[in-house]
């Protein structure tokens, strides 16, 4: 006599209805409620700062760019007139050219010098901590104070630079009073003051380069340049991109040096966008026009940053 097993399976043989939550990747990544609260609490100061001092001013600047406003009378709607005026404003064109030239010069030169210094300070040399501190000090010093010191260094009569060059028979130069030398002098200050931050980032990136890879390359007969080109440079690519983007943004924002040392002169040879925006807003009382200039300035920085990231991504994928 045969029997047919139509009853339910024993509990030990039943397949599980669903995988336990702990095995789900999504559930594994999910945060608990206390963790989410702690995260929002930590983010709160940064979000408040971004909202009050970045997002709100940006929206206000965008709104005022469509008005004519001089702080004395009520704003008057002018639509796109401020933007049309910018297209034919020679001062704006000069400021844009000077800012672009400033960026094109100081970003690659500053990055190359900072990387060279970082490579040197990454070696086991005497007084390494002292040199690291010395190179970083300019970044810790207020830009206005640094600019005042450079005013003395570049003084045409009693400046240390002219006195030094006179030892070699070089004639005295009116560095900040010359349309030829004023902008290069501002560039030199920008390069010198930005070295510390870039150097620290490069030093941190160099610490991540695996020593065994460099040692293996040397054992294969690679010289110093080949080790740097094929091992070190690819390994610090992310740090290099960060330095490049922040350098471009900060160079576009140059202001204090120009304000203290030249006030945009002589003959607008050192006029930059941020200083022209300041003049339009608080000296000429053309606040709406200054806001339109600031909006265009922001768009330029955004487009340049996106272009840099795309070029870097293309080079990395090639």
CSV table of C-alpha atoms in Angstrom, one decimal:
chain,number,residue,atom,x,y,z
A,1,UNK,CA,0.0,0.0,0.0
A,2,UNK,CA,1.4,3.4,-1.1
A,3,UNK,CA,0.6,6.7,0.5
A,4,UNK,CA,0.6,10.2,-1.0
A,5,UNK,CA,2.3,13.1,0.9
A,6,UNK,CA,-0.2,15.9,0.4
A,7,UNK,CA,0.3,17.6,3.7
A,8,UNK,CA,2.4,20.7,4.4
A,9,UNK,CA,6.1,20.5,4.4
A,10,UNK,CA,7.8,20.3,7.7
A,11,UNK,CA,8.9,23.7,9.1
A,12,UNK,CA,12.5,22.9,8.7
A,13,UNK,CA,12.1,22.2,4.9
A,14,UNK,CA,10.0,25.3,4.0
A,15,UNK,CA,11.9,27.8,1.7
A,16,UNK,CA,12.2,31.2,3.3
A,17,UNK,CA,9.5,33.7,2.0
A,18,UNK,CA,12.1,36.5,1.6
A,19,UNK,CA,15.7,37.1,2.5
A,20,UNK,CA,16.4,38.5,5.9
A,21,UNK,CA,16.6,42.3,5.9
A,22,UNK,CA,20.2,42.1,7.1
A,23,UNK,CA,21.3,40.5,3.8
A,24,UNK,CA,19.8,43.2,1.6
A,25,UNK,CA,22.4,45.7,0.4
A,26,UNK,CA,19.9,48.5,0.5
A,27,UNK,CA,18.9,47.6,4.1
A,28,UNK,CA,22.6,47.2,5.0
A,29,UNK,CA,23.3,50.7,3.8
A,30,UNK,CA,20.2,52.2,5.5
A,31,UNK,CA,20.9,54.4,8.6
A,32,UNK,CA,19.0,54.1,11.8
A,33,UNK,CA,16.9,57.0,13.0
A,34,UNK,CA,19.5,58.2,15.6
A,35,UNK,CA,22.2,58.1,12.9
A,36,UNK,CA,20.1,60.2,10.5
A,37,UNK,CA,19.4,62.7,13.3
A,38,UNK,CA,23.1,62.9,14.1
A,39,UNK,CA,23.9,63.4,10.4
A,40,UNK,CA,21.4,66.3,10.0
A,41,UNK,CA,22.7,67.8,13.2
A,42,UNK,CA,26.2,67.8,12.0
A,43,UNK,CA,25.1,69.2,8.6
A,44,UNK,CA,23.0,72.0,10.1
A,45,UNK,CA,25.8,74.6,10.6
A,46,UNK,CA,27.1,74.1,7.1
A,47,UNK,CA,23.6,74.2,5.6
A,48,UNK,CA,22.7,77.3,7.5
A,49,UNK,CA,25.9,79.0,6.4
A,50,UNK,CA,25.3,78.0,2.7
A,51,UNK,CA,21.7,79.2,2.9
A,52,UNK,CA,22.3,82.6,4.6
A,53,UNK,CA,25.6,83.6,3.0
A,54,UNK,CA,25.6,81.9,-0.4
A,55,UNK,CA,22.2,80.9,-1.7
A,56,UNK,CA,20.2,83.9,-0.4
A,57,UNK,CA,22.8,86.5,-1.7
A,58,UNK,CA,23.0,84.7,-5.0
A,59,UNK,CA,19.2,84.9,-5.5
A,60,UNK,CA,19.2,88.5,-4.4
A,61,UNK,CA,22.0,89.4,-6.8
A,62,UNK,CA,20.1,87.6,-9.6
A,63,UNK,CA,16.9,89.5,-8.8
A,64,UNK,CA,18.6,93.0,-8.5
A,65,UNK,CA,20.4,92.4,-11.8
A,66,UNK,CA,17.1,93.2,-13.6
A,67,UNK,CA,16.7,96.5,-11.7
A,68,UNK,CA,18.4,99.9,-11.7
A,69,UNK,CA,19.2,100.6,-8.0
A,70,UNK,CA,21.4,103.3,-6.4
A,71,UNK,CA,20.5,102.7,-2.7
A,72,UNK,CA,18.8,106.2,-2.6
A,73,UNK,CA,15.7,105.5,-4.6
A,74,UNK,CA,13.4,102.6,-5.1
A,75,UNK,CA,14.6,99.9,-7.5
A,76,UNK,CA,13.4,100.4,-11.1
A,77,UNK,CA,12.8,97.5,-13.4
A,78,UNK,CA,15.0,97.6,-16.5
A,79,UNK,CA,14.8,94.0,-17.6
A,80,UNK,CA,18.0,92.8,-19.5
A,81,UNK,CA,19.4,96.4,-20.0
A,82,UNK,CA,22.2,95.8,-17.5
A,83,UNK,CA,23.3,92.7,-19.4
A,84,UNK,CA,23.1,94.5,-22.7
A,85,UNK,CA,25.2,97.3,-21.3
A,86,UNK,CA,27.8,94.8,-20.2
A,87,UNK,CA,28.3,93.6,-23.8
A,88,UNK,CA,29.5,97.1,-24.8
A,89,UNK,CA,31.3,98.1,-21.6
A,90,UNK,CA,35.0,98.6,-22.3
A,91,UNK,CA,35.8,98.5,-18.5
A,92,UNK,CA,34.1,95.1,-18.2
A,93,UNK,CA,36.1,93.8,-21.2
A,94,UNK,CA,39.3,95.1,-19.7
A,95,UNK,CA,38.5,93.6,-16.3
A,96,UNK,CA,37.6,90.2,-17.9
A,97,UNK,CA,40.8,90.2,-19.9
A,98,UNK,CA,43.0,91.0,-16.9
A,99,UNK,CA,41.3,88.4,-14.8
A,100,UNK,CA,41.7,85.7,-17.4
A,101,UNK,CA,45.3,86.6,-18.0
A,102,UNK,CA,45.9,86.6,-14.2
A,103,UNK,CA,44.4,83.1,-14.0
A,104,UNK,CA,46.1,81.7,-17.0
A,105,UNK,CA,49.5,82.7,-15.6
A,106,UNK,CA,49.3,82.1,-11.9
A,107,UNK,CA,47.4,78.7,-11.9
A,108,UNK,CA,50.0,76.6,-13.9
A,109,UNK,CA,53.0,78.5,-12.5
A,110,UNK,CA,51.7,78.2,-8.9
A,111,UNK,CA,50.8,74.5,-9.3
A,112,UNK,CA,54.2,73.6,-10.8
A,113,UNK,CA,56.1,75.4,-8.1
A,114,UNK,CA,54.0,73.9,-5.3
A,115,UNK,CA,54.4,70.4,-6.7
A,116,UNK,CA,58.2,70.9,-7.0
A,117,UNK,CA,58.4,72.1,-3.4
A,118,UNK,CA,56.1,69.3,-2.2
A,119,UNK,CA,58.3,66.7,-3.9
A,120,UNK,CA,61.4,68.3,-2.3
A,121,UNK,CA,59.8,68.4,1.2
A,122,UNK,CA,58.6,64.8,0.8
A,123,UNK,CA,62.2,63.6,1.0
A,124,UNK,CA,64.1,63.0,4.2
A,125,UNK,CA,65.9,66.3,4.5
A,126,UNK,CA,67.0,68.3,7.5
A,127,UNK,CA,64.7,70.9,9.0
A,128,UNK,CA,61.8,69.5,6.9
A,129,UNK,CA,59.2,70.7,9.4
A,130,UNK,CA,60.6,74.2,9.5
A,131,UNK,CA,60.5,74.5,5.7
A,132,UNK,CA,56.9,73.1,5.6
A,133,UNK,CA,55.9,75.8,8.1
A,134,UNK,CA,57.8,78.5,6.4
A,135,UNK,CA,56.1,77.8,3.0
A,136,UNK,CA,52.7,77.7,4.6
A,137,UNK,CA,53.0,80.9,6.6
A,138,UNK,CA,52.0,83.3,3.7
A,139,UNK,CA,48.6,81.6,3.6
A,140,UNK,CA,48.1,82.1,7.3
A,141,UNK,CA,48.9,85.9,7.0
A,142,UNK,CA,46.1,88.3,6.1
A,143,UNK,CA,46.3,89.3,2.4
A,144,UNK,CA,46.1,93.0,3.3
A,145,UNK,CA,49.1,92.7,5.5
A,146,UNK,CA,51.0,90.8,2.9
A,147,UNK,CA,50.1,93.4,0.2
A,148,UNK,CA,51.4,96.2,2.5
A,149,UNK,CA,54.7,94.4,2.8
A,150,UNK,CA,54.9,93.9,-0.9
A,151,UNK,CA,54.2,97.6,-1.4
A,152,UNK,CA,57.4,98.3,0.5
A,153,UNK,CA,59.3,95.6,-1.4
A,154,UNK,CA,58.2,97.1,-4.8
A,155,UNK,CA,58.7,100.7,-3.9
A,156,UNK,CA,60.5,102.4,-6.8
A,157,UNK,CA,62.8,104.4,-4.6
A,158,UNK,CA,63.4,102.5,-1.3
A,159,UNK,CA,62.1,99.1,-2.3
A,160,UNK,CA,64.2,96.0,-1.5
A,161,UNK,CA,63.7,94.6,-4.9
A,162,UNK,CA,65.1,97.6,-6.7
A,163,UNK,CA,68.0,97.9,-4.3
A,164,UNK,CA,68.8,94.2,-4.9
A,165,UNK,CA,68.6,94.6,-8.7
A,166,UNK,CA,70.8,97.7,-8.5
A,167,UNK,CA,73.7,95.5,-7.3
A,168,UNK,CA,73.7,94.0,-10.8
A,169,UNK,CA,73.4,97.3,-12.6
A,170,UNK,CA,69.6,97.1,-13.3
A,171,UNK,CA,67.9,100.4,-13.5
A,172,UNK,CA,65.1,101.1,-11.0
A,173,UNK,CA,61.6,100.1,-12.1
A,174,UNK,CA,58.4,101.7,-11.0
A,175,UNK,CA,56.7,98.3,-10.6
A,176,UNK,CA,53.2,99.3,-9.6
A,177,UNK,CA,53.2,102.6,-11.6
A,178,UNK,CA,54.0,100.9,-14.9
A,179,UNK,CA,51.3,99.5,-17.2
A,180,UNK,CA,53.8,96.8,-18.2
A,181,UNK,CA,54.9,95.7,-14.8
A,182,UNK,CA,51.9,96.3,-12.5
A,183,UNK,CA,49.9,93.2,-13.4
A,184,UNK,CA,53.0,90.9,-13.3
A,185,UNK,CA,53.8,92.3,-9.8
A,186,UNK,CA,50.2,91.4,-8.7
A,187,UNK,CA,50.7,87.9,-10.2
A,188,UNK,CA,54.0,87.4,-8.4
A,189,UNK,CA,52.2,88.1,-5.1
A,190,UNK,CA,49.4,85.8,-5.9
A,191,UNK,CA,51.7,82.9,-6.8
A,192,UNK,CA,53.8,83.4,-3.7
A,193,UNK,CA,50.9,83.6,-1.3
A,194,UNK,CA,49.1,80.5,-2.8
A,195,UNK,CA,52.1,78.2,-2.6
A,196,UNK,CA,51.4,77.0,0.9
A,197,UNK,CA,47.9,75.7,0.4
A,198,UNK,CA,48.8,73.9,-2.8
A,199,UNK,CA,52.0,72.5,-1.3
A,200,UNK,CA,50.1,71.0,1.7
A,201,UNK,CA,47.5,69.3,-0.6
A,202,UNK,CA,50.3,67.9,-2.8
A,203,UNK,CA,52.2,66.7,0.2
A,204,UNK,CA,49.0,64.8,1.4
A,205,UNK,CA,48.6,63.3,-2.0
A,206,UNK,CA,52.2,62.2,-2.2
A,207,UNK,CA,51.7,60.3,1.1
A,208,UNK,CA,49.2,58.1,-0.6
A,209,UNK,CA,51.6,56.9,-3.3
A,210,UNK,CA,52.5,53.2,-2.6
A,211,UNK,CA,56.2,53.0,-1.8
A,212,UNK,CA,56.3,49.4,-3.1
A,213,UNK,CA,55.3,50.6,-6.5
A,214,UNK,CA,58.1,53.2,-6.7
A,215,UNK,CA,60.5,50.6,-5.4
A,216,UNK,CA,59.4,48.1,-8.0
A,217,UNK,CA,59.8,50.7,-10.8
A,218,UNK,CA,63.3,51.5,-9.6
A,219,UNK,CA,64.2,47.8,-9.5
A,220,UNK,CA,63.0,47.6,-13.2
A,221,UNK,CA,65.5,50.3,-14.1
A,222,UNK,CA,63.3,53.4,-14.1
A,223,UNK,CA,65.0,56.7,-13.4
A,224,UNK,CA,63.5,59.4,-11.2
A,225,UNK,CA,61.6,61.1,-14.1
A,226,UNK,CA,60.1,57.8,-15.2
A,227,UNK,CA,59.1,56.9,-11.6
A,228,UNK,CA,57.4,60.3,-11.3
A,229,UNK,CA,55.8,60.1,-14.8
A,230,UNK,CA,54.4,56.6,-14.5
A,231,UNK,CA,53.9,56.0,-10.8
A,232,UNK,CA,53.7,59.3,-8.8
A,233,UNK,CA,51.8,61.5,-11.3
A,234,UNK,CA,48.9,59.0,-11.9
A,235,UNK,CA,48.6,58.3,-8.1
A,236,UNK,CA,48.1,62.0,-7.2
A,237,UNK,CA,45.6,62.7,-10.1
A,238,UNK,CA,42.7,63.4,-7.7
A,239,UNK,CA,44.7,65.8,-5.6
A,240,UNK,CA,46.0,67.5,-8.7
A,241,UNK,CA,42.4,68.0,-10.0
A,242,UNK,CA,41.4,69.5,-6.6
A,243,UNK,CA,44.3,71.9,-6.7
A,244,UNK,CA,43.5,72.9,-10.2
A,245,UNK,CA,39.8,73.6,-9.6
A,246,UNK,CA,40.3,75.5,-6.4
A,247,UNK,CA,43.2,77.5,-7.9
A,248,UNK,CA,41.1,78.6,-10.8
A,249,UNK,CA,38.2,79.7,-8.6
A,250,UNK,CA,40.5,81.6,-6.2
A,251,UNK,CA,42.4,83.3,-8.9
A,252,UNK,CA,39.2,84.6,-10.5
A,253,UNK,CA,38.4,86.0,-7.1
A,254,UNK,CA,41.5,88.1,-6.7
A,255,UNK,CA,40.6,91.4,-5.0
A,256,UNK,CA,42.6,92.4,-1.9
A,257,UNK,CA,45.9,92.7,-3.7
A,258,UNK,CA,44.5,95.0,-6.3
A,259,UNK,CA,42.5,97.1,-3.7
A,260,UNK,CA,45.6,97.7,-1.6
A,261,UNK,CA,48.4,97.9,-4.1
A,262,UNK,CA,47.0,99.5,-7.3
A,263,UNK,CA,43.3,100.3,-7.1
A,264,UNK,CA,43.0,98.9,-10.6
A,265,UNK,CA,45.6,101.2,-12.1
A,266,UNK,CA,47.6,102.5,-13.8
A,267,UNK,CA,45.1,103.1,-16.6
A,268,UNK,CA,43.1,100.0,-15.7
A,269,UNK,CA,46.1,97.7,-16.3
A,270,UNK,CA,45.3,95.8,-13.1
A,271,UNK,CA,41.5,96.2,-13.1
A,272,UNK,CA,39.9,92.8,-12.4
A,273,UNK,CA,36.3,91.7,-12.3
A,274,UNK,CA,35.8,91.6,-8.5
A,275,UNK,CA,37.3,95.1,-8.1
A,276,UNK,CA,35.1,96.4,-10.9
A,277,UNK,CA,32.0,94.9,-9.3
A,278,UNK,CA,33.0,96.6,-6.0
A,279,UNK,CA,33.5,99.9,-7.8
A,280,UNK,CA,30.1,99.7,-9.6
A,281,UNK,CA,28.2,98.7,-6.5
A,282,UNK,CA,29.7,101.0,-3.7
A,283,UNK,CA,31.5,103.8,-5.5
A,284,UNK,CA,29.4,104.5,-8.6
A,285,UNK,CA,26.2,103.3,-6.8
A,286,UNK,CA,25.2,101.2,-9.8
A,287,UNK,CA,24.1,98.2,-7.7
A,288,UNK,CA,21.8,96.6,-10.3
A,289,UNK,CA,24.6,96.8,-12.9
A,290,UNK,CA,27.1,95.4,-10.4
A,291,UNK,CA,24.7,92.5,-9.7
A,292,UNK,CA,24.5,91.7,-13.4
A,293,UNK,CA,28.3,91.8,-13.6
A,294,UNK,CA,28.4,89.4,-10.6
A,295,UNK,CA,25.9,87.0,-12.2
A,296,UNK,CA,28.0,86.9,-15.4
A,297,UNK,CA,31.1,86.4,-13.3
A,298,UNK,CA,29.5,83.4,-11.5
A,299,UNK,CA,28.5,81.9,-14.8
A,300,UNK,CA,32.1,82.2,-16.2
A,301,UNK,CA,33.5,80.5,-13.1
A,302,UNK,CA,30.9,77.7,-13.3
A,303,UNK,CA,31.6,77.1,-17.0
A,304,UNK,CA,35.4,77.1,-16.5
A,305,UNK,CA,35.1,74.7,-13.7
A,306,UNK,CA,32.9,72.3,-15.7
A,307,UNK,CA,35.3,72.6,-18.6
A,308,UNK,CA,38.2,71.7,-16.4
A,309,UNK,CA,36.4,68.6,-15.0
A,310,UNK,CA,35.4,67.4,-18.4
A,311,UNK,CA,38.9,67.8,-19.8
A,312,UNK,CA,40.3,65.9,-16.8
A,313,UNK,CA,37.7,63.1,-17.2
A,314,UNK,CA,38.5,62.8,-20.9
A,315,UNK,CA,42.2,62.6,-20.2
A,316,UNK,CA,41.6,60.0,-17.5
A,317,UNK,CA,39.4,57.8,-19.7
A,318,UNK,CA,41.8,58.1,-22.7
